[in-house]
PDB file of C-alpha atoms and ligand atoms in Angstrom:
ATOM      1  CA  UNK H   1       7.060   2.501  22.268  1.00  0.00           C
ATOM      2  CA  UNK H   2       7.509  -0.591  24.393  1.00  0.00           C
ATOM      3  CA  UNK H   3       8.043  -4.044  22.914  1.00  0.00           C
ATOM      4  CA  UNK H   4       5.569  -6.438  24.518  1.00  0.00           C
ATOM      5  CA  UNK H   5       6.234  -9.712  22.711  1.00  0.00           C
ATOM      6  CA  UNK H   6       7.496 -11.453  19.588  1.00  0.00           C
ATOM      7  CA  UNK H   7       6.137 -14.509  17.875  1.00  0.00           C
ATOM      8  CA  UNK H   8       7.389 -16.494  14.897  1.00  0.00           C
ATOM      9  CA  UNK H   9       4.771 -18.104  12.690  1.00  0.00           C
ATOM     10  CA  UNK H  10       5.581 -20.757  10.125  1.00  0.00           C
ATOM     11  CA  UNK H  11       2.553 -20.571   7.842  1.00  0.00           C
ATOM     12  CA  UNK H  12      -0.288 -18.327   6.741  1.00  0.00           C
ATOM     13  CA  UNK H  13      -2.514 -20.570   8.888  1.00  0.00           C
ATOM     14  CA  UNK H  14      -0.519 -19.618  11.959  1.00  0.00           C
ATOM     15  CA  UNK H  15      -0.780 -15.952  10.987  1.00  0.00           C
ATOM     16  CA  UNK H  16      -4.519 -16.533  10.767  1.00  0.00           C
ATOM     17  CA  UNK H  17      -4.584 -17.867  14.339  1.00  0.00           C
ATOM     18  CA  UNK H  18      -2.621 -14.839  15.523  1.00  0.00           C
ATOM     19  CA  UNK H  19      -4.999 -12.536  13.633  1.00  0.00           C
ATOM     20  CA  UNK H  20      -8.003 -14.217  15.232  1.00  0.00           C
ATOM     21  CA  UNK H  21      -6.585 -13.687  18.731  1.00  0.00           C
ATOM     22  CA  UNK H  22      -5.804 -10.091  17.863  1.00  0.00           C
ATOM     23  CA  UNK H  23      -9.301  -9.490  16.461  1.00  0.00           C
ATOM     24  CA  UNK H  24     -10.907 -10.914  19.595  1.00  0.00           C
ATOM     25  CA  UNK H  25      -8.712  -8.745  21.825  1.00  0.00           C
ATOM     26  CA  UNK H  26      -9.632  -5.491  20.068  1.00  0.00           C
ATOM     27  CA  UNK H  27     -13.303  -6.250  19.410  1.00  0.00           C
ATOM     28  CA  UNK H  28     -14.495  -4.151  22.349  1.00  0.00           C
ATOM     29  CA  UNK H  29     -12.630  -0.877  21.983  1.00  0.00           C
ATOM     30  CA  UNK H  30     -11.016  -1.017  18.574  1.00  0.00           C
ATOM     31  CA  UNK H  31      -7.383  -0.065  18.060  1.00  0.00           C
ATOM     32  CA  UNK H  32      -5.041   2.166  16.112  1.00  0.00           C
ATOM     33  CA  UNK H  33      -2.371  -0.048  14.570  1.00  0.00           C
ATOM     34  CA  UNK H  34       0.709   0.821  12.496  1.00  0.00           C
ATOM     35  CA  UNK H  35       2.216  -2.041  10.492  1.00  0.00           C
ATOM     36  CA  UNK H  36       5.871  -2.054   9.440  1.00  0.00           C
ATOM     37  CA  UNK H  37       7.820  -4.410   7.229  1.00  0.00           C
ATOM     38  CA  UNK H  38       9.207  -4.740   3.725  1.00  0.00           C
ATOM     39  CA  UNK H  39       7.012  -5.270   0.689  1.00  0.00           C
ATOM     40  CA  UNK H  40       5.649  -8.811   0.897  1.00  0.00           C
ATOM     41  CA  UNK H  41       6.182  -9.101   4.645  1.00  0.00           C
ATOM     42  CA  UNK H  42       2.478  -9.568   5.269  1.00  0.00           C
ATOM     43  CA  UNK H  43       1.079  -6.224   6.471  1.00  0.00           C
ATOM     44  CA  UNK H  44      -1.908  -6.462   4.161  1.00  0.00           C
ATOM     45  CA  UNK H  45      -2.308 -10.206   4.746  1.00  0.00           C
ATOM     46  CA  UNK H  46      -2.488  -9.697   8.519  1.00  0.00           C
ATOM     47  CA  UNK H  47      -4.997  -6.839   8.174  1.00  0.00           C
ATOM     48  CA  UNK H  48      -7.165  -8.962   5.860  1.00  0.00           C
ATOM     49  CA  UNK H  49      -7.205 -11.815   8.350  1.00  0.00           C
ATOM     50  CA  UNK H  50      -8.039  -9.541  11.282  1.00  0.00           C
ATOM     51  CA  UNK H  51     -10.891  -8.030   9.258  1.00  0.00           C
ATOM     52  CA  UNK H  52     -12.174 -11.520   8.469  1.00  0.00           C
ATOM     53  CA  UNK H  53     -12.303 -12.339  12.193  1.00  0.00           C
ATOM     54  CA  UNK H  54     -14.171  -9.097  12.794  1.00  0.00           C
ATOM     55  CA  UNK H  55     -16.743 -10.516  10.376  1.00  0.00           C
ATOM     56  CA  UNK H  56     -16.049  -8.044   7.599  1.00  0.00           C
ATOM     57  CA  UNK H  57     -17.679  -9.684   4.617  1.00  0.00           C
ATOM     58  CA  UNK H  58     -16.466  -7.274   1.951  1.00  0.00           C
ATOM     59  CA  UNK H  59     -13.378  -8.249  -0.031  1.00  0.00           C
ATOM     60  CA  UNK H  60     -10.398  -6.638   1.675  1.00  0.00           C
ATOM     61  CA  UNK H  61      -7.788  -5.409  -0.807  1.00  0.00           C
ATOM     62  CA  UNK H  62      -4.548  -3.493  -0.517  1.00  0.00           C
ATOM     63  CA  UNK H  63      -5.174   0.261  -0.309  1.00  0.00           C
ATOM     64  CA  UNK H  64      -1.788   1.071  -1.845  1.00  0.00           C
ATOM     65  CA  UNK H  65      -3.305   2.943  -4.797  1.00  0.00           C
ATOM     66  CA  UNK H  66      -6.221   4.548  -3.013  1.00  0.00           C
ATOM     67  CA  UNK H  67      -4.482   5.395   0.310  1.00  0.00           C
ATOM     68  CA  UNK H  68      -7.529   4.289   2.328  1.00  0.00           C
ATOM     69  CA  UNK H  69     -10.150   1.567   2.180  1.00  0.00           C
ATOM     70  CA  UNK H  70     -12.997   1.410   4.627  1.00  0.00           C
ATOM     71  CA  UNK H  71     -15.111  -1.578   5.568  1.00  0.00           C
ATOM     72  CA  UNK H  72     -18.312  -1.099   7.498  1.00  0.00           C
ATOM     73  CA  UNK H  73     -19.844  -4.581   7.366  1.00  0.00           C
ATOM     74  CA  UNK H  74     -18.093  -6.101  10.375  1.00  0.00           C
ATOM     75  CA  UNK H  75     -18.334  -5.948  14.173  1.00  0.00           C
ATOM     76  CA  UNK H  76     -16.654  -2.547  14.070  1.00  0.00           C
ATOM     77  CA  UNK H  77     -15.609  -0.155  11.310  1.00  0.00           C
ATOM     78  CA  UNK H  78     -12.248  -1.066   9.777  1.00  0.00           C
ATOM     79  CA  UNK H  79     -10.129   1.662   8.141  1.00  0.00           C
ATOM     80  CA  UNK H  80      -7.110   0.436   6.239  1.00  0.00           C
ATOM     81  CA  UNK H  81      -4.489   2.979   5.165  1.00  0.00           C
ATOM     82  CA  UNK H  82      -1.405   2.523   2.995  1.00  0.00           C
ATOM     83  CA  UNK H  83       0.733   5.667   3.029  1.00  0.00           C
ATOM     84  CA  UNK H  84       3.401   4.393   0.638  1.00  0.00           C
ATOM     85  CA  UNK H  85       2.346   6.605  -2.252  1.00  0.00           C
ATOM     86  CA  UNK H  86       2.220   9.720  -0.106  1.00  0.00           C
ATOM     87  CA  UNK H  87       5.929   9.561   0.695  1.00  0.00           C
ATOM     88  CA  UNK H  88       7.513  11.492   3.520  1.00  0.00           C
ATOM     89  CA  UNK H  89       6.150  14.987   2.914  1.00  0.00           C
ATOM     90  CA  UNK H  90       2.664  13.722   2.226  1.00  0.00           C
ATOM     91  CA  UNK H  91       2.078  11.988   5.511  1.00  0.00           C
ATOM     92  CA  UNK H  92       2.173  15.275   7.395  1.00  0.00           C
ATOM     93  CA  UNK H  93      -0.614  16.579   5.192  1.00  0.00           C
ATOM     94  CA  UNK H  94      -3.003  13.860   6.352  1.00  0.00           C
ATOM     95  CA  UNK H  95      -1.892  13.754   9.983  1.00  0.00           C
ATOM     96  CA  UNK H  96      -5.035  15.479  11.262  1.00  0.00           C
ATOM     97  CA  UNK H  97      -7.155  13.018   9.367  1.00  0.00           C
ATOM     98  CA  UNK H  98      -5.123  10.100  10.710  1.00  0.00           C
ATOM     99  CA  UNK H  99      -5.641  11.326  14.260  1.00  0.00           C
ATOM    100  CA  UNK H 100      -9.391  11.342  13.679  1.00  0.00           C
ATOM    101  CA  UNK H 101      -9.135   7.669  12.781  1.00  0.00           C
ATOM    102  CA  UNK H 102      -7.671   6.889  16.192  1.00  0.00           C
ATOM    103  CA  UNK H 103     -11.067   7.255  17.837  1.00  0.00           C
ATOM    104  CA  UNK H 104     -12.407   4.462  20.063  1.00  0.00           C
ATOM    105  CA  UNK H 105     -14.625   1.757  18.652  1.00  0.00           C
ATOM    106  CA  UNK H 106     -12.922   1.471  15.274  1.00  0.00           C
ATOM    107  CA  UNK H 107      -9.977  -0.490  13.963  1.00  0.00           C
ATOM    108  CA  UNK H 108      -7.511   1.582  11.975  1.00  0.00           C
ATOM    109  CA  UNK H 109      -4.574  -0.207  10.358  1.00  0.00           C
ATOM    110  CA  UNK H 110      -1.851   1.910   8.744  1.00  0.00           C
ATOM    111  CA  UNK H 111       0.801   0.483   6.438  1.00  0.00           C
ATOM    112  CA  UNK H 112       3.933   2.534   5.738  1.00  0.00           C
ATOM    113  CA  UNK H 113       3.497   5.043   8.571  1.00  0.00           C
ATOM    114  CA  UNK H 114       7.317   5.314   8.643  1.00  0.00           C
ATOM    115  CA  UNK H 115       7.108   7.840   5.847  1.00  0.00           C
ATOM    116  CA  UNK H 116       6.312  10.227   8.624  1.00  0.00           C
ATOM    117  CA  UNK H 117       9.385  11.906  10.125  1.00  0.00           C
ATOM    118  CA  UNK H 118       7.435  13.031  13.103  1.00  0.00           C
ATOM    119  CA  UNK H 119       6.523  10.727  15.946  1.00  0.00           C
ATOM    120  CA  UNK H 120       2.799  10.026  15.743  1.00  0.00           C
ATOM    121  CA  UNK H 121       1.328  11.755  18.788  1.00  0.00           C
ATOM    122  CA  UNK H 122      -1.038   9.054  19.843  1.00  0.00           C
ATOM    123  CA  UNK H 123      -1.444   5.835  21.750  1.00  0.00           C
ATOM    124  CA  UNK H 124      -1.164   2.961  19.357  1.00  0.00           C
ATOM    125  CA  UNK H 125      -0.011  -0.564  18.618  1.00  0.00           C
ATOM    126  CA  UNK H 126       2.917  -1.106  16.288  1.00  0.00           C
ATOM    127  CA  UNK H 127       3.456  -4.432  14.564  1.00  0.00           C
ATOM    128  CA  UNK H 128       6.769  -5.112  12.852  1.00  0.00           C
ATOM    129  CA  UNK H 129       6.704  -8.050  10.467  1.00  0.00           C
ATOM    130  CA  UNK H 130       9.894  -9.650   9.257  1.00  0.00           C
ATOM    131  CA  UNK H 131      10.086 -12.023   6.286  1.00  0.00           C
ATOM    132  CA  UNK H 132      12.029 -15.163   7.275  1.00  0.00           C
ATOM    133  CA  UNK H 133      11.217 -17.471   4.367  1.00  0.00           C
ATOM    134  CA  UNK H 134       8.326 -18.158   1.950  1.00  0.00           C
ATOM    135  CA  UNK H 135       5.879 -19.000   4.706  1.00  0.00           C
ATOM    136  CA  UNK H 136       7.578 -17.942   7.960  1.00  0.00           C
ATOM    137  CA  UNK H 137       7.344 -14.508   9.526  1.00  0.00           C
ATOM    138  CA  UNK H 138       8.451 -12.897  12.787  1.00  0.00           C
ATOM    139  CA  UNK H 139       5.899 -10.543  14.355  1.00  0.00           C
ATOM    140  CA  UNK H 140       7.031  -7.998  16.981  1.00  0.00           C
ATOM    141  CA  UNK H 141       4.255  -6.269  18.919  1.00  0.00           C
ATOM    142  CA  UNK H 142       4.834  -2.839  20.501  1.00  0.00           C
ATOM    143  CA  UNK H 143       2.483  -0.621  22.467  1.00  0.00           C
ATOM    144  CA  UNK H 144       2.281   3.001  23.447  1.00  0.00           C
ATOM    145  CA  UNK H 145      -0.277   3.731  26.170  1.00  0.00           C
ATOM    146  CA  UNK H 146      -1.355   1.682  29.169  1.00  0.00           C
ATOM    147  CA  UNK H 147      -4.524   0.276  27.606  1.00  0.00           C
ATOM    148  CA  UNK H 148      -2.662  -1.062  24.581  1.00  0.00           C
ATOM    149  CA  UNK H 149       0.118  -2.482  26.781  1.00  0.00           C
ATOM    150  CA  UNK H 150      -2.477  -4.410  28.763  1.00  0.00           C
ATOM    151  CA  UNK H 151      -4.208  -5.574  25.620  1.00  0.00           C
ATOM    152  CA  UNK H 152      -0.978  -6.966  24.159  1.00  0.00           C
ATOM    153  CA  UNK H 153       0.050  -8.514  27.498  1.00  0.00           C
ATOM    154  CA  UNK H 154      -3.163 -10.523  27.224  1.00  0.00           C
ATOM    155  CA  UNK H 155      -2.116 -11.838  23.818  1.00  0.00           C
ATOM    156  CA  UNK H 156       1.329 -13.028  24.835  1.00  0.00           C
ATOM    157  CA  UNK H 157       0.401 -16.630  25.559  1.00  0.00           C
TER     158      UNK H 157
HETATM  159  P1  ADP Z 201       2.761  -6.319   2.472  1.00  0.00           P
HETATM  160  O1  ADP Z 201       1.392  -5.719   2.670  1.00  0.00           O
HETATM  161  O2  ADP Z 201       3.568  -6.338   3.743  1.00  0.00           O
HETATM  162  O3  ADP Z 201       3.527  -5.728   1.335  1.00  0.00           O
HETATM  163  P2  ADP Z 201       1.294  -8.664   1.602  1.00  0.00           P
HETATM  164  O4  ADP Z 201       0.429  -8.972   2.770  1.00  0.00           O
HETATM  165  O5  ADP Z 201       0.673  -7.973   0.441  1.00  0.00           O
HETATM  166  O6  ADP Z 201       2.583  -7.858   2.107  1.00  0.00           O
HETATM  167  O7  ADP Z 201       1.973  -9.990   1.045  1.00  0.00           O
HETATM  168  C1  ADP Z 201       2.412 -11.015   1.891  1.00  0.00           C
HETATM  169  C2  ADP Z 201       2.433 -12.301   1.090  1.00  0.00           C
HETATM  170  O8  ADP Z 201       3.073 -13.323   1.843  1.00  0.00           O
HETATM  171  C3  ADP Z 201       1.015 -12.780   0.774  1.00  0.00           C
HETATM  172  O9  ADP Z 201       1.008 -13.282  -0.536  1.00  0.00           O
HETATM  173  C4  ADP Z 201       0.805 -13.898   1.781  1.00  0.00           C
HETATM  174  O10 ADP Z 201      -0.088 -14.871   1.338  1.00  0.00           O
HETATM  175  C5  ADP Z 201       2.221 -14.456   1.890  1.00  0.00           C
HETATM  176  N1  ADP Z 201       2.472 -15.213   3.134  1.00  0.00           N
HETATM  177  C6  ADP Z 201       3.013 -16.437   3.183  1.00  0.00           C
HETATM  178  N2  ADP Z 201       3.142 -16.866   4.446  1.00  0.00           N
HETATM  179  C7  ADP Z 201       2.688 -15.868   5.233  1.00  0.00           C
HETATM  180  C8  ADP Z 201       2.563 -15.737   6.646  1.00  0.00           C
HETATM  181  N3  ADP Z 201       2.952 -16.693   7.504  1.00  0.00           N
HETATM  182  N4  ADP Z 201       2.037 -14.594   7.122  1.00  0.00           N
HETATM  183  C9  ADP Z 201       1.673 -13.597   6.274  1.00  0.00           C
HETATM  184  N5  ADP Z 201       1.757 -13.670   4.932  1.00  0.00           N
HETATM  185  C10 ADP Z 201       2.254 -14.801   4.397  1.00  0.00           C
HETATM  186 MG1   MG Z 202       0.486  -4.025   1.779  1.00  0.00          MG
END
């Protein structure tokens, strides 16, 4: 996992701008994205904003109680996982399913993938979000795989 860039945003509006850039960058091929950060960091908020810029017109809600939400109304299918309730042992049990969601042409966002002890065996983007204050967040973008490295390089500026 290689860190490609960091950015500090000072408002939800700035997160929205970042999400728009991200949505435009992945529109062609989709992406498999793991989001990390404490409760309230903004994993769900970022996913919601990306979905909005992919023209998802369904209401995007946190999948923390249902494990997965899917949205099919946008430019590409969006699958939003929250593995928190599965806890460590549970993540292994859905690994095969998770791998199926890493197919091209879809966006898969996974919150709380760190419950998995095992390294996910797939190319992916990781986004670490750190709470700085009420409205400020630090986003760190990591990539595994050449295509994702290139994609994130294009977002740097
Ligand atoms: P998580 O999914 O990481 O637990 P949520 O996305 O549910 O976190 O909650 C993040 C909260 O922080 C939301 O209420 C969101 O509106 C708020 N927030 C404030 N400023 C920002 C920002 N710059 N970026 C993301 N979220 C922000
Ligand atoms: Mg969440």
